[in-house]
Amino acid sequence: MRPKKPSFRKLLKTSNVKLENKLKNRQFKQQSTAKKQRKEQRKLRQAISDVSHQTLRPLERYKKKPEEEDEEEFLETLPTDMMDEDDLEQIRAMAQKASFITRDLSSCAPVHSKKRKSDQPVEKYEKMPRKMKQEEEKELIHLLPIKDKSGLIPQTMEKPGESVVCWALAQSVEECKNFLTLTPEEHLELRSQKLMERKLQIAALGSAILADPNSNIKKLKELRTLLMETDPSVAVTVRKLVMVSLVEIFKDIVPSYRIRPLTEAERAVKVKKETQQLREFEEGLVSQYKFYLENLEQTVRDWKQKKHKGSQAVSLACYKGLAEVAIRCLCELLVALPHFNFHNNVVVVVVSLMNEPLKTVSEMCCEAVRKLLKQDKLGQASLATVRVISGLVKSRNYNIKPAVLKTLLCLRIKEVEVKKDTEQLTPKQQFMNFKDKKKNLSRMQRKWKKAEETLQKELLEAEASESKDKKLKLHTETLNIVFLIYFRILKKAQKSTLLPSVLEGLAKFAHLINLEFFDDLLTVLHSLIMSGDLTHRESLHCVLTAFHILSGQGDVLNIDPLKFYTHLYKTLLTLHAGASNEDTAIMLQCLDIMLTKRRKQITLHRALAFVKRLSTLALHVMPDSCIGILAAIRTLVHTFPKCDILLDNDMQGSGVYLPELDEPEYCNPQNTCQWELHTLKRHYNPMVRKYTAHLLAGAPSEGSGALAVELSRRAPGQLFEDYRQKDMTFNPPVAGPPCRKKVTVQS
């Protein structure tokens, strides 16, 4: 049968060499099948010939006869008259041993005990089939030929069979037997030797890739295969080293742009050699980066599900260490490569681990997300992260850690609003159309105008690296998702542990909330305060959020915040006095935004009441909090100059000071004095004594030395944080007054 020739269309698509290889492979398969058929036919013919040459013997029954009768019958059949006596005896002996029919059944000797091969007839030997020792035909794979001066040289390769696998299996069994016979010292030495070999291999591959990434991109696969190390003695260490090495390699060789897949039309176009090499490098880099991320994610998933692999190269107890290294690698890639491919996949994995019960893993992931949000200038990574966090909060039914929501405080959205305002104020530059140019300008002026407009467009493109409108759109969408998270928690989970984080976030982004939600939001905050279910810090956050709303766009609203002033005045004395905590910083922020920044809306009686209440509070708190409160009193004295009447003993008007009254407007603060400052002059802390003396001197802003300059330059909250970071452990003097004295409030 003649082989079918390929069509002309097929010849256009395939080369001659490839067609020859296909033809050779087809002929080889036909020859092998024909050989198998001939071999089977030969076996069948041999079996038929063997059956035809066999002599069929009938089944007979033999009766035992005496020896004498047998001998007589036998002798009668022989021509004894023509034989000698010696020949006759020999024939008798042969007759007894000739076959089973003439054999003496009483004897125990075997039938053919003394037969040899030479005694057998030659014809039977010739009829037996001869078997030659033949080697098994090896299956070949035809490769692409090599072109030489003489022409094309065909290349073939043996197809790997079962013998190679069996040899490798036998070799591994031998190694296991040798490994079991070693002593512990030899085990340790062998492990260190293997580990050093793997380290040198990792270092060599990494150096080659970093030296020339375009040419050695295929070595990334060789390095990545070491993540599947199967030697139990070094598997854990080698996998950790490979994970960390690949992170550093990817951080160095990854380009500063996102690689998109090529279309079919782009693949069909012929390009330069350099362009083709760049395309191969990008495709190899993306594929290896994808496989690497899948390996890291699979390691973390196996650890969370406590799944044991079939290879048993790594024990279940070691998966925790491997998973921590994999999570650290994912966090580094999240921060270092926010622009590259598969970044959203990394975000999903890291955000899901932010709520992990293991503290080290949770803190690691939260810190990585905070870094990402702080350094994100475009807004794409922030939007993707906030979307995943919103889905996590909703899927877990608001049962997540507060640290997850606190990461949203690192969003950079205020800067965009500032740029937005400046963009609205500055008029956009408009270019003249062709009709205006032709009507108002001459030919030479039109030529210069065209060159000028081209130059201005190039300058604008150079200045604006990213579209401002696109950035504003991304940040607006991000902020909408953040407020959606906060409002859901305020509505459905008011008693959860997420409320302080929600209130803190609302306080930071309150100036960006839509004006339509202000009234409802203030009502919700006041109801939370009056419910009594909040802690002291949560109530302070509610007050701070309310005044952040009122200080921005809320100025146009006609809302009286008196209830929030009353709540803060009432809760000032509940501040923790035995330890330095964060409540003091929040309280100082509330005082700044409620009194200092809204000075035109504050009455003198309210300011005097807060100054007196703060002086009483300063007696009970730790030195760092005391310094912050004294700095706040100095700021209020400078903001409301008439507060210096509290330094005099004279009464201003009628009435008696009522310290137990929770209404700052009606407690008659003008009829008392700041006697607490004289008590603080004997404080054991030298800085407290120094600040108190400055206040008793009238808190002058000039001519008071370095202390006045320091107080004028630094806010109360900043002073508190600075002194809090220092080790404020001062021992009280031995002969002086005690460090804690019970103080009774006097009218």
Short mmCIF file of C-alpha atoms in Angstrom, two decimals, residues 76 122 138 368 386 617:
data_model
loop_
_atom_site.label_atom_id
_atom_site.label_comp_id
_atom_site.label_asym_id
_atom_site.label_seq_id
_atom_site.Cartn_x
_atom_site.Cartn_y
_atom_site.Cartn_z
CA GLU A 76 8.89 -68.53 22.00
CA VAL A 122 19.09 -37.91 15.60
CA LYS A 138 14.46 -0.77 21.86
CA ALA A 368 2.42 44.00 55.52
CA VAL A 386 -10.20 47.17 50.95
CA LEU A 617 -7.53 65.33 87.29
#
